[in-house]
Tab-separated table of C-alpha atoms in Angstrom:
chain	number	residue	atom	x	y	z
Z	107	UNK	CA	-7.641	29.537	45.822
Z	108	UNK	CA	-9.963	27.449	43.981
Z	109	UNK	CA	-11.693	30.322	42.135
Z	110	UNK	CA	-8.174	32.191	41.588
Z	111	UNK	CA	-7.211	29.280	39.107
Z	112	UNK	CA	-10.880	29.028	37.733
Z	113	UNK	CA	-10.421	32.333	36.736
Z	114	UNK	CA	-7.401	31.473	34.490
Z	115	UNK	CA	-7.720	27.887	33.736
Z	116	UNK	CA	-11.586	27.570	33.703
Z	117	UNK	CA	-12.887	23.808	33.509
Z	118	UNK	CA	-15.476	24.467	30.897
Z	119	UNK	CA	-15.390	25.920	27.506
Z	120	UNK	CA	-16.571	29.431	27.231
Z	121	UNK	CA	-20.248	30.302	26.582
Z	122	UNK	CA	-21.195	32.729	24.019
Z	123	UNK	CA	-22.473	35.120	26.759
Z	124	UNK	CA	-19.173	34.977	28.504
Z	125	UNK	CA	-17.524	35.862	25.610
Z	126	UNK	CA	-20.086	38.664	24.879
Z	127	UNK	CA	-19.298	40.232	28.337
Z	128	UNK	CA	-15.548	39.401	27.583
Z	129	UNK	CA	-15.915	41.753	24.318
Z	130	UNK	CA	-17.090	44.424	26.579
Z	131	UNK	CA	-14.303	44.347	29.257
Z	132	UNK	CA	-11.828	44.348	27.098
Z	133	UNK	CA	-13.170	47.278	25.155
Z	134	UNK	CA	-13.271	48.732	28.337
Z	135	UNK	CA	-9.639	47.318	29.570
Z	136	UNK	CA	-8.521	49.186	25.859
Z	137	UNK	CA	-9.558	52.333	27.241
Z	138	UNK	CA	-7.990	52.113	30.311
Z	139	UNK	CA	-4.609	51.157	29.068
Z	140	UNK	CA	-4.911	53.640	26.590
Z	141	UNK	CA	-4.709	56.361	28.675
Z	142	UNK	CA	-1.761	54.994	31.243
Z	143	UNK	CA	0.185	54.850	27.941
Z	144	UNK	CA	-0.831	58.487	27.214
Z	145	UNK	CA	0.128	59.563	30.567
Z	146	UNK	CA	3.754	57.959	30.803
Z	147	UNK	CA	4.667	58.390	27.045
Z	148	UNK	CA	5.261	61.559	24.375
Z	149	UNK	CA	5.144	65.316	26.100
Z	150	UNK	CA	4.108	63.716	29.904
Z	151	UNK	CA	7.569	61.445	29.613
Z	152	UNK	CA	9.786	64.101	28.460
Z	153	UNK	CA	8.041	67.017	30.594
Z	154	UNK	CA	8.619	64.403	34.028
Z	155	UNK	CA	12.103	63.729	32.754
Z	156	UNK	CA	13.016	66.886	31.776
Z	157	UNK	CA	11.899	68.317	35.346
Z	158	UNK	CA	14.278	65.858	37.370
Z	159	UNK	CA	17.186	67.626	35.257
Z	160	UNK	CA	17.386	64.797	32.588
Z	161	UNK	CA	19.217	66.500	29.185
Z	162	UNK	CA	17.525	66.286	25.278
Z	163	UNK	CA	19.747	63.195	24.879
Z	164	UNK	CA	18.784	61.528	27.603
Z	165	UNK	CA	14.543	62.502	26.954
Z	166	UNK	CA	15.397	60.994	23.319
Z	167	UNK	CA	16.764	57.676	24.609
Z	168	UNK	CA	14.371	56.747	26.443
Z	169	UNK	CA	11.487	57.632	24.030
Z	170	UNK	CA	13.566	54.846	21.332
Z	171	UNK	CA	13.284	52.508	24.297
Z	172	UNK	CA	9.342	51.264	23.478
Z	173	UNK	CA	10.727	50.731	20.087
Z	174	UNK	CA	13.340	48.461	21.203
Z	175	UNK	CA	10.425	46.823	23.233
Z	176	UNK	CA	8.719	45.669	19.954
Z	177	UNK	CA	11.756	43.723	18.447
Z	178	UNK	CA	10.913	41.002	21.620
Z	179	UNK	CA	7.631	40.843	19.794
Z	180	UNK	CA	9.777	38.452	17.525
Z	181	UNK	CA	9.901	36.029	20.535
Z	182	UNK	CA	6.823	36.208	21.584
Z	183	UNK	CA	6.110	33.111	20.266
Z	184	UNK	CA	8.675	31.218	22.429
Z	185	UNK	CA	6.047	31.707	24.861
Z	186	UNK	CA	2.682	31.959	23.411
Z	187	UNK	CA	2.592	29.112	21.281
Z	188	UNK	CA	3.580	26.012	23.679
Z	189	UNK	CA	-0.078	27.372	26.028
Z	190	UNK	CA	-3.838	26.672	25.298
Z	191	UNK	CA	-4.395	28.867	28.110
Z	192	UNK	CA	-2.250	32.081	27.623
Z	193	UNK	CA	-4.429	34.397	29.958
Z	194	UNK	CA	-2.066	34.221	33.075
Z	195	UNK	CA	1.085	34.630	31.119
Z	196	UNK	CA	-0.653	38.046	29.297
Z	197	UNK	CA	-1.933	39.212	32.787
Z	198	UNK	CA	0.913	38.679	34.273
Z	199	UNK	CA	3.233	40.595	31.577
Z	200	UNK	CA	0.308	43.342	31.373
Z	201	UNK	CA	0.421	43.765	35.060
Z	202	UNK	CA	4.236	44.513	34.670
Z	203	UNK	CA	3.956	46.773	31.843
Z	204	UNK	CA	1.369	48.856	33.581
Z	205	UNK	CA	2.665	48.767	36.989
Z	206	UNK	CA	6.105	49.724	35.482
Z	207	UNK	CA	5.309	52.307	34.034
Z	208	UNK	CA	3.217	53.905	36.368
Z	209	UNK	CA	5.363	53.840	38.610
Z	210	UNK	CA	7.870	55.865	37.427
Z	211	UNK	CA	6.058	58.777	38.340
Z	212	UNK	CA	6.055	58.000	42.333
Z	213	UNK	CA	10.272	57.155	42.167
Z	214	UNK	CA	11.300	60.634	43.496
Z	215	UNK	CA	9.291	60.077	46.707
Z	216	UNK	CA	11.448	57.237	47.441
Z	217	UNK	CA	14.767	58.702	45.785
Z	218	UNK	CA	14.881	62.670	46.397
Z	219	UNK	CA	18.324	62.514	44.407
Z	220	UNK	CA	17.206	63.722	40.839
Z	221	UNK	CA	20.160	61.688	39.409
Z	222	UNK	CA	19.229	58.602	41.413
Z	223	UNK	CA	16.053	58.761	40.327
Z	224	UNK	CA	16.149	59.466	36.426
Z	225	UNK	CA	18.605	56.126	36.498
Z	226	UNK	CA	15.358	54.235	38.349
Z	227	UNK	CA	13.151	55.882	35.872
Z	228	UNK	CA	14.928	54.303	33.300
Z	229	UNK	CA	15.110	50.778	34.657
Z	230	UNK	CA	11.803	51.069	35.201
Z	231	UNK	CA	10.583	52.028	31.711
Z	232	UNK	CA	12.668	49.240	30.380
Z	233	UNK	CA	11.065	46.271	32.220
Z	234	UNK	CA	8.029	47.718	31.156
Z	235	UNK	CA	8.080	47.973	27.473
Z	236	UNK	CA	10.292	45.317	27.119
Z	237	UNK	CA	7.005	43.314	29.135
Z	238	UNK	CA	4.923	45.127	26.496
Z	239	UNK	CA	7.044	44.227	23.338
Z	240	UNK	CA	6.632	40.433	24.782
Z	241	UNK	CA	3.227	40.399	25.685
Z	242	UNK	CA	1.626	42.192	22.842
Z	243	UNK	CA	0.864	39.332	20.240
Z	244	UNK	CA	-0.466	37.229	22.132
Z	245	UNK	CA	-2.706	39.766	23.916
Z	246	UNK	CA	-3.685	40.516	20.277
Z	247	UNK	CA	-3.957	36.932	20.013
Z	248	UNK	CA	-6.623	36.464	22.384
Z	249	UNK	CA	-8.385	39.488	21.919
Z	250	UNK	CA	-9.053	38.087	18.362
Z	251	UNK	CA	-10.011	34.810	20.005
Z	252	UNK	CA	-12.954	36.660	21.798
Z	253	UNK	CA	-14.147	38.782	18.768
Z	254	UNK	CA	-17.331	38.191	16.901
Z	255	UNK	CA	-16.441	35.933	14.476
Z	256	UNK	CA	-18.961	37.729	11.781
Z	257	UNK	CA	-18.138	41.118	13.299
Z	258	UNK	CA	-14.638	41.409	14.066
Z	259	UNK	CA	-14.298	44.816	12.059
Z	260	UNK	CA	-17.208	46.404	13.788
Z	261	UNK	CA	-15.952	44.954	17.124
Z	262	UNK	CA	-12.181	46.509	16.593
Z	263	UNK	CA	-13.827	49.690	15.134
Z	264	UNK	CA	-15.757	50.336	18.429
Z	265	UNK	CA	-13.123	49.232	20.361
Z	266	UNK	CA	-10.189	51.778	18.882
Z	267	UNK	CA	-12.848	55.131	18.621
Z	268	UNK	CA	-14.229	54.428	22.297
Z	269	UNK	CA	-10.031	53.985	23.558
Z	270	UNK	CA	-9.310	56.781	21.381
Z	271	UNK	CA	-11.939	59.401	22.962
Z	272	UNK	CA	-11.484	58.219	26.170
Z	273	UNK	CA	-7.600	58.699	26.225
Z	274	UNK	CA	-8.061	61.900	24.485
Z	275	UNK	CA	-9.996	62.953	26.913
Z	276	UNK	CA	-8.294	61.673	30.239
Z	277	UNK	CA	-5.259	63.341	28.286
Z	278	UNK	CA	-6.114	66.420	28.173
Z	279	UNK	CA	-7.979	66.787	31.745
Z	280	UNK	CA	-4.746	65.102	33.321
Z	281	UNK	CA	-2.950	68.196	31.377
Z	282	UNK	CA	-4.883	70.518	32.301
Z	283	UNK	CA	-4.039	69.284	36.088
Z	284	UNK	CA	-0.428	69.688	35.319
Z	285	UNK	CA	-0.705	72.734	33.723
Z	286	UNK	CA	-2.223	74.560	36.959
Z	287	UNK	CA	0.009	72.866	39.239
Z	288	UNK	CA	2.849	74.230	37.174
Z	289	UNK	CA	2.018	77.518	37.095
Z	290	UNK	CA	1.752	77.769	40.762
Z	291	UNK	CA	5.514	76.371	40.996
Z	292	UNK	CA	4.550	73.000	41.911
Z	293	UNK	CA	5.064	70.259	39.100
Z	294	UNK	CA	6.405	67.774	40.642
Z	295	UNK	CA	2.717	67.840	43.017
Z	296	UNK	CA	0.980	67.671	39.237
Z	297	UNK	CA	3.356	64.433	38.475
Z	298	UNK	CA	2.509	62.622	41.629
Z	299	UNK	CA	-0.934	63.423	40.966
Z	300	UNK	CA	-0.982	61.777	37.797
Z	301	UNK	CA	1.347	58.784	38.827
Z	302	UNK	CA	-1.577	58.120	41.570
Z	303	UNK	CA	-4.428	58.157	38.918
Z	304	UNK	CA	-2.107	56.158	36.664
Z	305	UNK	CA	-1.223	53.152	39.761
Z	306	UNK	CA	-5.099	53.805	40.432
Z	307	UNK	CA	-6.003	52.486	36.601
Z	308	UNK	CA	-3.628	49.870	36.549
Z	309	UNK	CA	-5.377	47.953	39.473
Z	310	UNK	CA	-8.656	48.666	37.330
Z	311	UNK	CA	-6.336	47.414	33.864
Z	312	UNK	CA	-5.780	43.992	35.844
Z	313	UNK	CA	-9.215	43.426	37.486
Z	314	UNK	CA	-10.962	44.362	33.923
Z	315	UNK	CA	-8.260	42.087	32.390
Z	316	UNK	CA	-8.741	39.156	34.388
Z	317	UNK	CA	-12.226	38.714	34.239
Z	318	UNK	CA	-12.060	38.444	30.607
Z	319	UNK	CA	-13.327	35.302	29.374
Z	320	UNK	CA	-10.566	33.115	27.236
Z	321	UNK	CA	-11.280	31.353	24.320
Z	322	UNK	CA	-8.499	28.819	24.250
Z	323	UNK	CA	-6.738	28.113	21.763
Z	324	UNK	CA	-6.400	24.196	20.440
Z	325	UNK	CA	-3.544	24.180	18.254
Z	326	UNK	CA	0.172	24.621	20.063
Z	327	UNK	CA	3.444	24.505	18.715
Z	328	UNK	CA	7.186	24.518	19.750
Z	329	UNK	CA	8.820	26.958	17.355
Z	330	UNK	CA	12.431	26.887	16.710
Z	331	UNK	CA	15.032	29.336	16.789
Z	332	UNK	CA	15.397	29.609	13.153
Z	333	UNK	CA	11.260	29.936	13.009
Z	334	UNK	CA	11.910	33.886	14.373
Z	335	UNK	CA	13.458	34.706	10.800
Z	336	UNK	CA	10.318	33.258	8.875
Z	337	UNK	CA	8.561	36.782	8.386
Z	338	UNK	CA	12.417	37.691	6.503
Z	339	UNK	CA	12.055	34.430	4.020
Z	340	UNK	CA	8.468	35.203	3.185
Z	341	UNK	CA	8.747	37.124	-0.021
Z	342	UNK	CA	5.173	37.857	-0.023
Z	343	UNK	CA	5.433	39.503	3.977
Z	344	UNK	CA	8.840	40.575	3.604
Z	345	UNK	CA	7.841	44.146	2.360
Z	346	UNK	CA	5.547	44.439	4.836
Z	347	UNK	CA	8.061	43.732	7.788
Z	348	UNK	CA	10.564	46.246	6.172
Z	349	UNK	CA	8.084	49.041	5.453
C-alpha cells in the first residue's frame, strides 16, 4: 500500500518533468471527462429520460439539477483550504461524479420498473453533480498549480480546443450509435451501449487523474462561515457573481 499513498501524498516535491507529464494527463483527463459529461447531459439526458416514460417536467428538473450543483461550489472551500495535499479529496469527489453519472445509464438492468428507475436516475444524478459542484474549485485549483507558470494561457488554450474536438467528436459517433439502434426499435440497446463506453472512460478519468503530479499548495486556511458571503461584500466582484 506503500505506493497507493505515494501516489497521493508523495514524499518529495514535484520535479519540473513530473509536472510536464502532469500537464499532459490532465489535458488528456479534460478530454475524457468532457465527453462523459456530453454523453449524460443536454439531448442524451432528456432522450434516456424521456424513453423510460419520464414527462417535459420531469426532463426539465433534472437538467436545473447541475445548476444547483454549482451553488456547493460556495463551500468548497470548507474543504479545500484546511489540505496541502488536495489530490485524494478531488479524486475521490471526481470518481463520484463520473461514476454517478455514468451509471445512470445501466439502472434499468437492475430496475426493469421504468418508474423505479427514473426515481434512481435521479438520485443518482444528484450525488453526482452535487460531487461536481464541490469538487470543481479545487480541481481548478490544482490544475492551475500544475500549469506553466509563463504559459498558462497557451496551456488552457490547448487544453479546452483538444477537450472540445474530442467531445465533439465522441458526441457525435456515440449519436450516430443511438441513432441506428433507434431506428431498428432498440434504444434502450443504444443507451446501454453508451452507459458501457461511459463506465469504460471513467476508470480511464481516474487512472489519468491519479497519476497526475500535485503541486502542493503551502498556504492553508480555516475559513469561517461568514467567509462564504465574501464574493457578495466585494463591490469590485460583486457584479461579476450576479452577472
Amino acid at each position: 500500500m506503500g505506493w497507493l499513498y505515494q501516489l497521493f501524498f508523495p514524499a518529495h516535491t514535484p520535479t519540473e518533468n513530473e509536472l510536464e507529464m502532469g500537464r499532459y494527463r490532465i489535458i488528456a483527463e479534460g478530454a475524457v471527462a468532457g465527453v462523459i459529461y456530453a454523453v449524460a447531459t443536454g439531448n442524451f439526458l432528456a432522450g434516456y429520460l424521456s424513453s423510460l416514460g419520464a414527462s417535459v417536467s420531469l426532463c426539465a428538473a433534472a437538467a436545473m439539477i447541475p445548476s444547483f450543483g454549482c451553488v456547493l461550489q460556495f463551500f468548497s472551500p470548507f474543504v479545500f483550504e484546511r489540505m496541502h495535499h488536495r489530490k485524494l479529496a478531488i479524486w475521490l469527489m471526481c470518481v463520484v461524479f463520473r461514476l454517478s453519472i455514468s451509471s445512470i445509464l445501466l439502472v434499468p438492468l437492475a430496475l426493469p420498473d421504468p418508474g423505479h428507475a427514473r426515481a434512481v436516475v435521479l438520485v443518482l444524478y444528484t450525488i453526482g453533480f452535487f460531487s461536481a459542484g464541490l469538487v470543481t474549485p479545487g480541481l481548478e485549483h490544482m490544475v492551475l498549480g500544475i500549469a506553466p507558470q509563463g504559459g498558462r494561457g497557451q496551456f488552457y488554450a490547448v487544453k479546452s480546443i483538444i477537450g472540445t474536438c474530442v467531445s465533439s467528436a465522441a458526441t457525435l459517433a456515440l449519436g450516430r450509435v443511438l441513432d441506428y439502434y433507434l431506428e431498428q426499435g432498440q434504444g434502450y440497446t443504444g443507451f446501454l451501449i453508451i452507459g458501457i463506453v461511459s463506465l469504460s472512460l471513467t476508470v480511464v478519468d481516474a487512472v489519468l487523474l491519479a497519476s497526475v503530479r500535485e503541486n502542493p499548495v503551502k498556504f492553508t486556511s480555516k475559513m469561517r462561515p461568514a467567509d462564504i458571503l465574501r464574493p457578495v461584500r466585494d463591490p469590485a466582484y460583486r457584479p461579476l457573481l450576479f452577472y
